[in-house]
CSV table of C-alpha atoms in Angstrom, one decimal:
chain,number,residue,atom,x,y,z
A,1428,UNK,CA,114.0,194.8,35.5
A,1429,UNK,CA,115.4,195.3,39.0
A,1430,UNK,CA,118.9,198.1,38.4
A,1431,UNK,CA,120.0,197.0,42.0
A,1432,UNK,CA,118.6,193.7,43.5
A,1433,UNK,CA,119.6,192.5,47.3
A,1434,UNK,CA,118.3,189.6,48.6
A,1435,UNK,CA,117.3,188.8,51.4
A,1436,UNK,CA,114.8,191.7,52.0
A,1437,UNK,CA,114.3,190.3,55.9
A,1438,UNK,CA,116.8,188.3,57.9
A,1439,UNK,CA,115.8,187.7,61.4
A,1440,UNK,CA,118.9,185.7,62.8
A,1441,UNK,CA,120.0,184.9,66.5
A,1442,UNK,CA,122.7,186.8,68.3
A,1443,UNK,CA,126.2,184.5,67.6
A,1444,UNK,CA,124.7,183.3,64.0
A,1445,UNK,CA,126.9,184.2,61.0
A,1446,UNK,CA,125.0,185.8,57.7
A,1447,UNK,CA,125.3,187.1,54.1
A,1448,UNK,CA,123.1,189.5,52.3
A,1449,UNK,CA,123.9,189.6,48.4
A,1450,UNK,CA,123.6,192.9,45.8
A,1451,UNK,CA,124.1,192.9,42.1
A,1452,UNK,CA,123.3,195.3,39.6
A,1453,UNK,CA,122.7,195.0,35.8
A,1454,UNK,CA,123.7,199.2,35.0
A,1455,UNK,CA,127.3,199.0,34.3
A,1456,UNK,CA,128.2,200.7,37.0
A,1457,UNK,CA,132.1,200.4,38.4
A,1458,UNK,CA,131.3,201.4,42.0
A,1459,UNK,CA,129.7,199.7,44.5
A,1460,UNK,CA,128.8,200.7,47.8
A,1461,UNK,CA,127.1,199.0,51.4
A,1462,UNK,CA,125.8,201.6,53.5
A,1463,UNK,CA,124.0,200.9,57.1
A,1464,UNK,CA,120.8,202.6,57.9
A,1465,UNK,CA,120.0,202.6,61.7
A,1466,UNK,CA,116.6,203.4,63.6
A,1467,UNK,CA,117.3,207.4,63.5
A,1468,UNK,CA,117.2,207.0,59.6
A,1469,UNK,CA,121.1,207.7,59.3
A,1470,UNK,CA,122.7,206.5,56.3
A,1471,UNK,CA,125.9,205.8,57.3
A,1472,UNK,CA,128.7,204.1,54.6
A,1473,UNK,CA,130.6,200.9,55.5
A,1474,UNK,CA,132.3,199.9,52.2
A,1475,UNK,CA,132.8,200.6,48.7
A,1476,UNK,CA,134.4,199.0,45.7
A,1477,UNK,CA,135.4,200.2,41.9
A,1478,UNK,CA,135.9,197.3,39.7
A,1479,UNK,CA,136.2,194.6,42.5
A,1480,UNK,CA,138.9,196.8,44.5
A,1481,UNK,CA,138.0,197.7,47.8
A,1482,UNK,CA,138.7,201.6,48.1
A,1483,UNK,CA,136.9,202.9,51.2
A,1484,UNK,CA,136.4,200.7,54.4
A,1485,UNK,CA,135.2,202.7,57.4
A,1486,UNK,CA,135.6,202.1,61.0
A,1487,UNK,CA,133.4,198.8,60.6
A,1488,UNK,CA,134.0,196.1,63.3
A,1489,UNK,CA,136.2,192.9,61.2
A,1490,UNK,CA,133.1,190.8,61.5
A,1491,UNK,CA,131.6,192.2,58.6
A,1492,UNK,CA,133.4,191.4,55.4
A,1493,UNK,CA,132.9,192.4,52.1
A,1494,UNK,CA,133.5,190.4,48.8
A,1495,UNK,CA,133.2,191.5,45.4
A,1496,UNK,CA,133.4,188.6,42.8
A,1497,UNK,CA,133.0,190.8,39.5
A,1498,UNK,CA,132.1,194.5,39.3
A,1499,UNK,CA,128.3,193.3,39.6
A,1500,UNK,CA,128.2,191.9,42.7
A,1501,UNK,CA,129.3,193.0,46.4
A,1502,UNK,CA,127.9,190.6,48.9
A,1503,UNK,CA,128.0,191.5,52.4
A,1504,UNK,CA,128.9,188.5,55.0
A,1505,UNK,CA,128.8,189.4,58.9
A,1506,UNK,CA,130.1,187.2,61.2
A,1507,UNK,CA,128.7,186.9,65.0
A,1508,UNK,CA,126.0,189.1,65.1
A,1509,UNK,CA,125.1,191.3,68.0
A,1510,UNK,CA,121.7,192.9,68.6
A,1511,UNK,CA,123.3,196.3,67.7
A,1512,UNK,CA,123.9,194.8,63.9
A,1513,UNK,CA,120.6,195.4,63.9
A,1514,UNK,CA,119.6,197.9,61.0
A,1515,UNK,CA,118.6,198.4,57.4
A,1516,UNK,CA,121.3,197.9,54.6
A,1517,UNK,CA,121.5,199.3,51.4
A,1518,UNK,CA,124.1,198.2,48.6
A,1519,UNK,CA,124.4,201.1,45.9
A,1520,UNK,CA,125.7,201.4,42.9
A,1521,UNK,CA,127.2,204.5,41.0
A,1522,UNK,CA,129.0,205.9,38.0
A,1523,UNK,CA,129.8,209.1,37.5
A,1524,UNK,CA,127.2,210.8,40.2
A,1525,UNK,CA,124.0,210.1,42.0
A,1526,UNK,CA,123.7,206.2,43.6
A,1527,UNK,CA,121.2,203.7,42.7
A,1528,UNK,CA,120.1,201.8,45.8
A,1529,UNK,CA,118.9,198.3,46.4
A,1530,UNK,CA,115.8,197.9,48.0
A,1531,UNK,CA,117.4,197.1,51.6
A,1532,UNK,CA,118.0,193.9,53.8
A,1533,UNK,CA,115.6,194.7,57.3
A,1534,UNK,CA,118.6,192.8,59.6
A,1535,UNK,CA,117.1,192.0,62.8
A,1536,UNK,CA,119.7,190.5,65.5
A,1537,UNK,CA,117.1,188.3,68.4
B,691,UNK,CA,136.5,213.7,56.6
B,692,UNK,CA,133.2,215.5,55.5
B,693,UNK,CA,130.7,216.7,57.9
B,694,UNK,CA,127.3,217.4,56.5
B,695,UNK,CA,124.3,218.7,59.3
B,696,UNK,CA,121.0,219.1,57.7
B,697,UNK,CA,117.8,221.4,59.3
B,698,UNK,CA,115.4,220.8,60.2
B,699,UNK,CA,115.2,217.7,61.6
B,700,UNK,CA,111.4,217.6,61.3
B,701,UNK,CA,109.0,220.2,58.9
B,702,UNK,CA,105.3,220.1,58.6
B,703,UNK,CA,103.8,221.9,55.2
B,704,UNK,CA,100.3,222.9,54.5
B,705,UNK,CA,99.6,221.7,51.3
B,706,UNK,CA,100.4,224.0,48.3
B,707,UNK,CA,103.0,225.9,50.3
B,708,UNK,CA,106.9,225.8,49.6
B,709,UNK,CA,109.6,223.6,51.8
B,710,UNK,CA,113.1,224.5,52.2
B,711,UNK,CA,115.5,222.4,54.0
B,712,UNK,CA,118.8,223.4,54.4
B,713,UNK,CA,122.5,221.5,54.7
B,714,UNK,CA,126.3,223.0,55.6
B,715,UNK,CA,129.4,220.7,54.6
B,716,UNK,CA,132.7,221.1,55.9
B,717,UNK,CA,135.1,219.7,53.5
B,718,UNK,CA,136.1,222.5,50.8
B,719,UNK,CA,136.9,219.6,48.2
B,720,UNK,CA,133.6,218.5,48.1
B,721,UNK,CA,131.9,219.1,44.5
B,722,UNK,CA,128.4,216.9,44.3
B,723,UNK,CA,125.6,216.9,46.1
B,724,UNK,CA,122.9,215.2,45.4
B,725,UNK,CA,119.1,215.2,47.0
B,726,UNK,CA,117.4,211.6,48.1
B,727,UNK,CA,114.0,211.3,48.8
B,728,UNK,CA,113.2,207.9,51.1
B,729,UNK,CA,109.4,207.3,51.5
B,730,UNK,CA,108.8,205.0,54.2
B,731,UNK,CA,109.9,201.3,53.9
B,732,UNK,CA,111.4,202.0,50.7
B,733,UNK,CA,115.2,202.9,49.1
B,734,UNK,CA,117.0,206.4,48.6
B,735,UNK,CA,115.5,207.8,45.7
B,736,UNK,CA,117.5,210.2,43.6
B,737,UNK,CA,115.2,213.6,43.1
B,738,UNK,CA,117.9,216.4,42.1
B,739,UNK,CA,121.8,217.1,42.3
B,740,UNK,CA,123.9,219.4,41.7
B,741,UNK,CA,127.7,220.0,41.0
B,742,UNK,CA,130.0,222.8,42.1
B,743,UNK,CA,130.2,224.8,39.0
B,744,UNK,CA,126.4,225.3,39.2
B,745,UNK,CA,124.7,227.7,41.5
B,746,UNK,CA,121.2,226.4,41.4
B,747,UNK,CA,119.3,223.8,39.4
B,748,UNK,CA,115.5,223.6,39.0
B,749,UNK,CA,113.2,220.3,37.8
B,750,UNK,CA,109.6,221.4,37.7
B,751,UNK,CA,108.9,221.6,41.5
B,752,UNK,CA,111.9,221.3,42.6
B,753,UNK,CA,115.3,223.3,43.2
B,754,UNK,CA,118.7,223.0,44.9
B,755,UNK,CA,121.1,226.2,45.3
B,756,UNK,CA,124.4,225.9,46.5
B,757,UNK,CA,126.7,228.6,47.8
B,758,UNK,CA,130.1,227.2,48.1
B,759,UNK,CA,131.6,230.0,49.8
B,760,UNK,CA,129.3,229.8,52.8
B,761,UNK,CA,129.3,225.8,51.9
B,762,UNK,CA,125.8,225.3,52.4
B,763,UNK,CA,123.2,224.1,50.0
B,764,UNK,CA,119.2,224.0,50.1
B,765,UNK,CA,115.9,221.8,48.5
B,766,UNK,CA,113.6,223.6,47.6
B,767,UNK,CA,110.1,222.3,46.5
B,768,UNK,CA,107.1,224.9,45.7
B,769,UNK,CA,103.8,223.6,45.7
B,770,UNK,CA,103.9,220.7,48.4
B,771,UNK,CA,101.6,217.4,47.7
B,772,UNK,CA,100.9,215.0,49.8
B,773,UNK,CA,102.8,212.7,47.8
B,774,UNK,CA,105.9,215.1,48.5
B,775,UNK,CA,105.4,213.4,52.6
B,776,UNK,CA,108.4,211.9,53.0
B,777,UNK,CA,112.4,211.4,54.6
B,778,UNK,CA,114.9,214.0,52.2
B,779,UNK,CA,118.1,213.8,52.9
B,780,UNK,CA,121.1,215.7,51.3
B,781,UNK,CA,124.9,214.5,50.8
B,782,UNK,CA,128.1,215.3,49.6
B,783,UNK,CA,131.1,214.0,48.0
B,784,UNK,CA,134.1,214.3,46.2
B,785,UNK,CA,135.2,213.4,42.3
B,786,UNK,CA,131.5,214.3,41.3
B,787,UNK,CA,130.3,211.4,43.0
B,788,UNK,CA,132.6,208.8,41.9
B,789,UNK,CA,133.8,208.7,45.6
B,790,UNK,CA,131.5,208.3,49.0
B,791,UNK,CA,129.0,210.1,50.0
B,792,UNK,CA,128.4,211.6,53.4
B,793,UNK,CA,124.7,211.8,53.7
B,794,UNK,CA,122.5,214.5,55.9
B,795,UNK,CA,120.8,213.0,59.3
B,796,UNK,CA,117.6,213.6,57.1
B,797,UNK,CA,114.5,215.5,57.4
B,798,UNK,CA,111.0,213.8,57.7
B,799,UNK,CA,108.8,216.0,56.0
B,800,UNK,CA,104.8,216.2,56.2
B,801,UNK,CA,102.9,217.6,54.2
B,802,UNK,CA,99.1,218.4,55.6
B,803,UNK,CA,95.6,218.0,53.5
């Protein structure tokens, strides 16, 4: 039973298209995170949410737009994709310490 | 904000030998830091944390010591597998963890047969 599930693992979208990538986890947790991953490997946040409030949004272009429906989910929709979109992303979850993360959504911007 | 620069960016082990890699932070607040291991293709994987009222912590093969004065912290892992072949990277945060994170560049480390 998955803790952190994101679908979809591989979107390969053309430059202009608009997209979503969905996380939920079953652990209970309060806080939820979306964190980029570029080529180098560096894990970089964008947002994060406690209890469906947004509490940290980082210098992330306003094309990419978080929405947290219930303390479960934080889907991630990004709006006129460029080629440098192109990344992993990982939603996380946490409670009191270490993260749990999803399994990653391969974006790949054409 | 926090400022966390991990070393090496790249460490080959003979197998059976002992890694260290090593991370500074810059924010005094900060008070968790946790380890992730990433093996390729696959998600941050928890391996060992520790908070600021600890010095070091140890789980079979592997250890973390922090020295907040100098604000720098290091992984440790004795006996190296091949299994062990992987991306580490360290972080730090504030409210033990309850806040962001501000992960390490990372260090891809091999471990040789």
């Amino acid at each position: 039973d998955t803790a952190v599930s994101q679908t979809p693992k591989y979107l390969v979208t053309q430059m202009g298209n608009d997209k979503s990538i969905k996380c939920e986890q079953n652990l209970g947790h309060d806080t939820m995170y979306w964190y980029k991953q570029d080529s180098k490997k560096f894990l970089k946040i964008m947002f994060s949410y406690n209890n469906k409030e947004l509490i940290i949004n980082e210098t992330v272009p306003n094309r990419f737009s978080p929405k947290s429906p219930d303390k479960a989910h934080l889907n991630l929709h990004i709006n006129s994709l460029e080629l440098g979109d192109s990344a992993v992303y990982f939603c996380a979850s946490s409670q009191r310490g270490g993260y749990t993360f999803g399994s990653g959504t391969r974006l790949t911007v054409v | 904000g926090e400022n966390v620069e991990q070393h090496p960016s790249t460490l080959s082990v003979q197998e059976g030998d002992s890694a260290v890699i090593k991370c500074t932070y810059s924010d005094s607040a900060s008070n968790y830091f946790p380890w992730y291991k990433q093996e390729l293709g696959k998600r941050p994987q928890l391996i060992i944390d520790i908070r600021s009222n600890v010095g070091e912590k140890k789980d079979q093969r592997i250890a973390v010591t922090l020295n907040k004065t100098a604000k720098h912290f290091s992984l440790h892992i004795t006996e190296t597998q091949p299994e062990d072949s992987a991306v580490y990277f360290c972080a730090a945060g504030t409210n033990f963890g309850n806040e962001k994170l501000t992960f390490g560049t990372g260090t891809r480390l091999t471990i040789i047969p």
